[in-house]
Short mmCIF file of C-alpha atoms in Angstrom, two decimals:
data_model
loop_
_atom_site.label_atom_id
_atom_site.label_comp_id
_atom_site.label_asym_id
_atom_site.label_seq_id
_atom_site.Cartn_x
_atom_site.Cartn_y
_atom_site.Cartn_z
CA MET A 1 223.73 98.25 74.46
CA ASP A 2 225.67 95.01 74.81
CA ILE A 3 229.35 95.59 74.02
CA ARG A 4 229.30 92.63 71.61
CA TYR A 5 227.36 94.81 69.13
CA THR A 6 229.81 97.73 69.19
CA ARG A 7 231.20 96.97 65.75
CA ASN A 8 227.69 96.79 64.26
CA ILE A 9 227.23 100.50 64.94
CA GLY A 10 228.00 102.63 61.95
CA THR A 11 226.64 99.99 59.62
CA ILE A 12 223.39 100.23 61.60
CA THR A 13 222.47 102.68 64.36
CA GLU A 14 222.09 101.92 68.05
CA ALA A 15 218.34 102.43 67.65
CA GLU A 16 218.29 99.89 64.81
CA GLN A 17 220.27 97.45 66.95
CA GLN A 18 217.50 97.69 69.53
CA ILE A 19 214.91 97.09 66.82
CA LEU A 20 216.65 93.87 65.78
CA ALA A 21 216.51 92.65 69.39
CA GLY A 22 212.72 92.73 69.15
CA LYS A 23 212.43 90.87 65.85
CA ALA A 24 211.76 87.21 65.02
CA VAL A 25 213.13 85.40 61.98
CA CYS A 26 212.35 81.89 60.77
CA VAL A 27 215.06 80.14 58.73
CA ILE A 28 213.86 77.16 56.72
CA GLY A 29 216.82 74.85 56.16
CA CYS A 30 219.97 74.52 58.29
CA GLY A 31 222.39 73.29 55.63
CA GLY A 32 224.81 75.22 53.41
CA LEU A 33 222.69 78.35 53.07
CA GLY A 34 220.84 78.06 56.35
CA GLY A 35 223.92 77.62 58.51
CA GLY A 36 225.44 80.82 57.18
CA VAL A 37 222.21 82.77 57.52
CA ILE A 38 221.63 81.54 61.07
CA GLU A 39 225.15 82.44 62.20
CA ASN A 40 225.03 85.90 60.61
CA LEU A 41 221.67 86.72 62.17
CA THR A 42 222.80 85.43 65.55
CA ARG A 43 225.92 87.59 65.50
CA MET A 44 223.84 90.61 64.44
CA GLY A 45 221.60 90.20 67.50
CA ILE A 46 218.20 89.13 66.22
CA GLY A 47 215.87 88.65 69.18
CA ARG A 48 214.37 85.30 68.21
CA LEU A 49 215.33 82.69 65.64
CA THR A 50 213.35 79.62 64.65
CA VAL A 51 215.47 77.11 62.74
CA VAL A 52 213.74 74.37 60.78
CA ASP A 53 215.20 71.22 59.24
CA GLY A 54 214.19 67.56 59.30
CA ASP A 55 217.56 66.27 58.12
CA VAL A 56 220.75 65.09 59.84
CA PHE A 57 224.36 65.83 58.91
CA ASP A 58 226.29 63.39 56.73
CA ASP A 59 229.82 63.31 55.35
CA THR A 60 228.83 65.02 52.09
CA ASN A 61 227.91 68.15 54.06
CA LEU A 62 231.43 68.72 55.38
CA ASN A 63 232.66 70.55 52.27
CA ARG A 64 230.27 73.51 52.66
CA GLN A 65 227.88 73.42 55.64
CA VAL A 66 229.34 75.57 58.41
CA LEU A 67 227.32 73.87 61.14
CA SER A 68 228.67 70.42 60.23
CA ASN A 69 231.84 68.89 61.61
CA GLN A 70 233.35 65.42 61.90
CA ASP A 71 231.89 64.97 65.38
CA ASN A 72 228.24 65.73 64.63
CA ILE A 73 227.64 63.45 61.63
CA GLY A 74 224.22 61.85 62.13
CA HIS A 75 223.02 64.64 64.41
CA SER A 76 219.95 66.78 63.73
CA LYS A 77 220.81 69.93 61.77
CA ALA A 78 218.17 71.98 63.57
CA VAL A 79 219.30 70.87 67.02
CA GLU A 80 222.95 71.50 66.18
CA ALA A 81 222.06 74.98 64.93
CA LYS A 82 220.44 75.81 68.25
CA LEU A 83 223.30 74.39 70.32
CA GLN A 84 226.00 76.14 68.33
CA MET A 85 224.25 79.52 68.29
CA LYS A 86 223.99 79.46 72.07
CA THR A 87 227.80 79.34 72.21
CA ILE A 88 227.92 82.50 70.05
CA ASN A 89 225.18 84.71 71.47
CA ASP A 90 223.03 83.66 74.39
CA ASN A 91 220.97 86.86 74.05
CA VAL A 92 219.25 85.25 71.05
CA GLU A 93 216.33 82.92 71.69
CA VAL A 94 216.71 79.97 69.33
CA PHE A 95 213.96 77.43 68.75
CA SER A 96 214.64 74.32 66.69
CA ILE A 97 212.00 72.42 64.75
CA GLN A 98 213.06 69.00 63.50
CA THR A 99 210.72 68.53 60.58
CA ARG A 100 210.50 68.99 56.84
CA LEU A 101 208.33 71.91 55.79
CA ASP A 102 205.41 71.06 53.52
CA THR A 103 202.07 72.46 52.41
CA GLU A 104 200.37 71.14 55.54
CA ASN A 105 202.68 72.58 58.22
CA ALA A 106 204.20 75.65 56.54
CA ALA A 107 201.73 78.23 57.83
CA ASP A 108 201.94 77.00 61.43
CA ILE A 109 205.75 77.02 61.35
CA ILE A 110 206.20 80.55 59.99
CA ARG A 111 203.31 82.27 61.77
CA GLY A 112 204.38 85.04 64.17
CA HIS A 113 207.71 85.83 62.51
CA ASP A 114 208.73 89.15 60.97
CA VAL A 115 210.75 87.62 58.12
CA VAL A 116 211.17 84.11 56.72
CA VAL A 117 214.40 83.00 55.03
CA ASP A 118 214.38 80.32 52.33
CA ALA A 119 217.51 78.16 52.66
CA LEU A 120 215.96 75.15 50.96
CA ASP A 121 217.17 72.88 48.18
CA SER A 122 213.77 71.76 46.88
CA VAL A 123 211.74 73.74 44.34
CA PRO A 124 208.31 72.33 45.34
CA THR A 125 209.04 73.15 48.99
CA ARG A 126 210.13 76.68 48.02
CA LEU A 127 206.85 77.22 46.20
CA ALA A 128 204.87 75.93 49.20
CA LEU A 129 206.83 78.32 51.43
CA GLU A 130 206.13 81.28 49.14
CA ASP A 131 202.41 80.48 49.24
CA ALA A 132 202.44 80.23 53.05
CA CYS A 133 204.31 83.53 53.40
CA ALA A 134 201.76 85.23 51.14
CA ALA A 135 198.89 83.82 53.20
CA GLU A 136 200.52 84.90 56.49
CA ASN A 137 201.60 88.30 55.08
CA ILE A 138 205.30 87.74 55.87
CA PRO A 139 208.21 88.86 53.66
CA LEU A 140 210.34 86.00 52.31
CA VAL A 141 214.07 86.21 51.58
CA HIS A 142 214.94 83.62 48.92
CA GLY A 143 218.35 82.21 48.14
CA ALA A 144 219.59 79.38 45.94
CA ILE A 145 222.96 78.07 44.74
CA ASP A 146 224.28 75.82 42.00
CA GLY A 147 228.02 75.48 41.54
CA TRP A 148 229.55 78.89 40.83
CA ASN A 149 226.10 80.48 40.60
CA GLY A 150 223.58 81.81 43.05
CA GLU A 151 220.56 84.04 43.39
CA VAL A 152 218.81 86.10 46.05
CA ALA A 153 215.39 87.76 46.02
CA VAL A 154 213.07 89.43 48.49
CA VAL A 155 209.52 88.27 47.94
CA MET A 156 207.00 90.62 49.47
CA PRO A 157 203.66 88.98 50.36
CA GLY A 158 201.68 88.16 47.25
CA SER A 159 204.34 88.99 44.64
CA GLN A 160 204.92 85.31 43.72
CA ILE A 161 208.42 85.77 42.27
CA LEU A 162 209.33 82.14 42.89
CA HIS A 163 206.27 80.91 41.06
CA GLU A 164 207.31 83.09 38.11
CA ILE A 165 210.85 81.68 38.18
CA TYR A 166 210.11 78.04 38.99
CA GLY A 167 206.46 77.58 38.06
CA SER A 168 207.26 75.30 35.12
CA TRP A 169 210.24 73.63 36.83
CA GLU A 170 210.64 69.91 36.18
CA GLU A 171 213.25 68.35 38.44
CA ASP A 172 215.56 65.73 36.96
CA PRO A 173 216.32 63.20 39.74
CA THR A 174 219.41 61.97 37.86
CA VAL A 175 221.13 65.36 38.09
CA LYS A 176 223.11 65.94 41.28
CA GLY A 177 223.85 69.51 42.30
CA SER A 178 227.44 70.69 42.68
CA ASN A 179 228.05 73.09 45.55
CA PRO A 180 231.47 74.16 46.81
CA SER A 181 232.11 76.00 50.06
CA PHE A 182 232.22 79.55 48.72
CA SER A 183 228.86 79.75 46.91
CA PRO A 184 226.68 79.20 50.00
CA ALA A 185 228.97 81.52 51.99
CA VAL A 186 228.34 84.38 49.55
CA VAL A 187 224.62 83.79 49.03
CA SER A 188 223.84 83.21 52.72
CA ALA A 189 225.62 86.44 53.64
CA ILE A 190 223.52 88.37 51.12
CA GLU A 191 220.35 86.68 52.37
CA ALA A 192 221.20 87.71 55.93
CA ALA A 193 221.88 91.29 54.81
CA GLU A 194 218.55 91.43 52.97
CA ALA A 195 216.70 90.04 56.00
CA ILE A 196 218.28 92.75 58.17
CA LYS A 197 217.26 95.43 55.67
CA VAL A 198 213.68 94.16 55.57
CA LEU A 199 213.50 94.15 59.37
CA LEU A 200 214.84 97.71 59.56
CA GLY A 201 212.70 99.06 56.73
CA ARG A 202 215.70 99.84 54.55
CA GLU A 203 215.80 99.62 50.76
CA CYS A 204 216.23 95.98 49.74
CA LEU A 205 215.76 93.57 46.85
CA ALA A 206 211.97 93.70 47.17
CA GLY A 207 210.47 92.59 43.88
CA LYS A 208 213.91 91.95 42.43
CA LEU A 209 216.16 88.95 41.74
CA LEU A 210 219.92 89.24 42.12
CA THR A 211 221.81 86.71 40.01
CA ILE A 212 225.41 85.89 40.90
CA ASP A 213 228.11 84.29 38.73
CA LEU A 214 231.22 83.84 40.87
CA LEU A 215 233.23 82.27 38.04
CA ASN A 216 233.03 85.30 35.76
CA HIS A 217 232.06 87.85 38.41
CA GLU A 218 228.86 88.81 36.66
CA TYR A 219 226.01 90.17 38.77
CA GLU A 220 222.60 91.31 37.58
CA VAL A 221 219.48 92.62 39.30
CA ILE A 222 216.26 91.67 37.49
CA ASP A 223 212.94 93.40 38.20
CA PHE A 224 209.78 91.33 38.64
#
């Protein structure tokens, strides 16, 4: 076992570390949530990561997106994710896809992965991703943030949790989300942990939604 993983052992076993080296995860979105998920999975030693984002960094990302810095404004988020992860762990194969996921390309993008992670900021795109994961029989780890609040769920193929939560969602284009640095840090860490648990067959938030209120420190797990 590579010495870099020594401190993983105890939390997971050496055998589980080897399992992770053979797994493939697709992270949709390389922003506030995605950057944290991608870094956590890279440090844990996932074998293959596909990172997907059609956007570029801008100045408004600097307050919370760990992959952004003052020197890469205007650069592709997906490309930067790949470049930066190679400086952390060159054992991990990282593939970057510079596109926005939609109903037409979702299945092709996620096919062949063991877990998909939702790090999106668009409800319609989340619903399209849930449908594609159901069709491809791939577990989906969902995360979302808004100000002090966040949520995480593990959507097993066909359970349609996101459609239950957001099915009647009507987006108000005049409302701008507020996201500080700490909310995506917390939620992305939990998403990464849940992805690891799914990959290792451990008990996870399957069929459940964890809601997080960091202002009042209120946490609830809701069954679906």
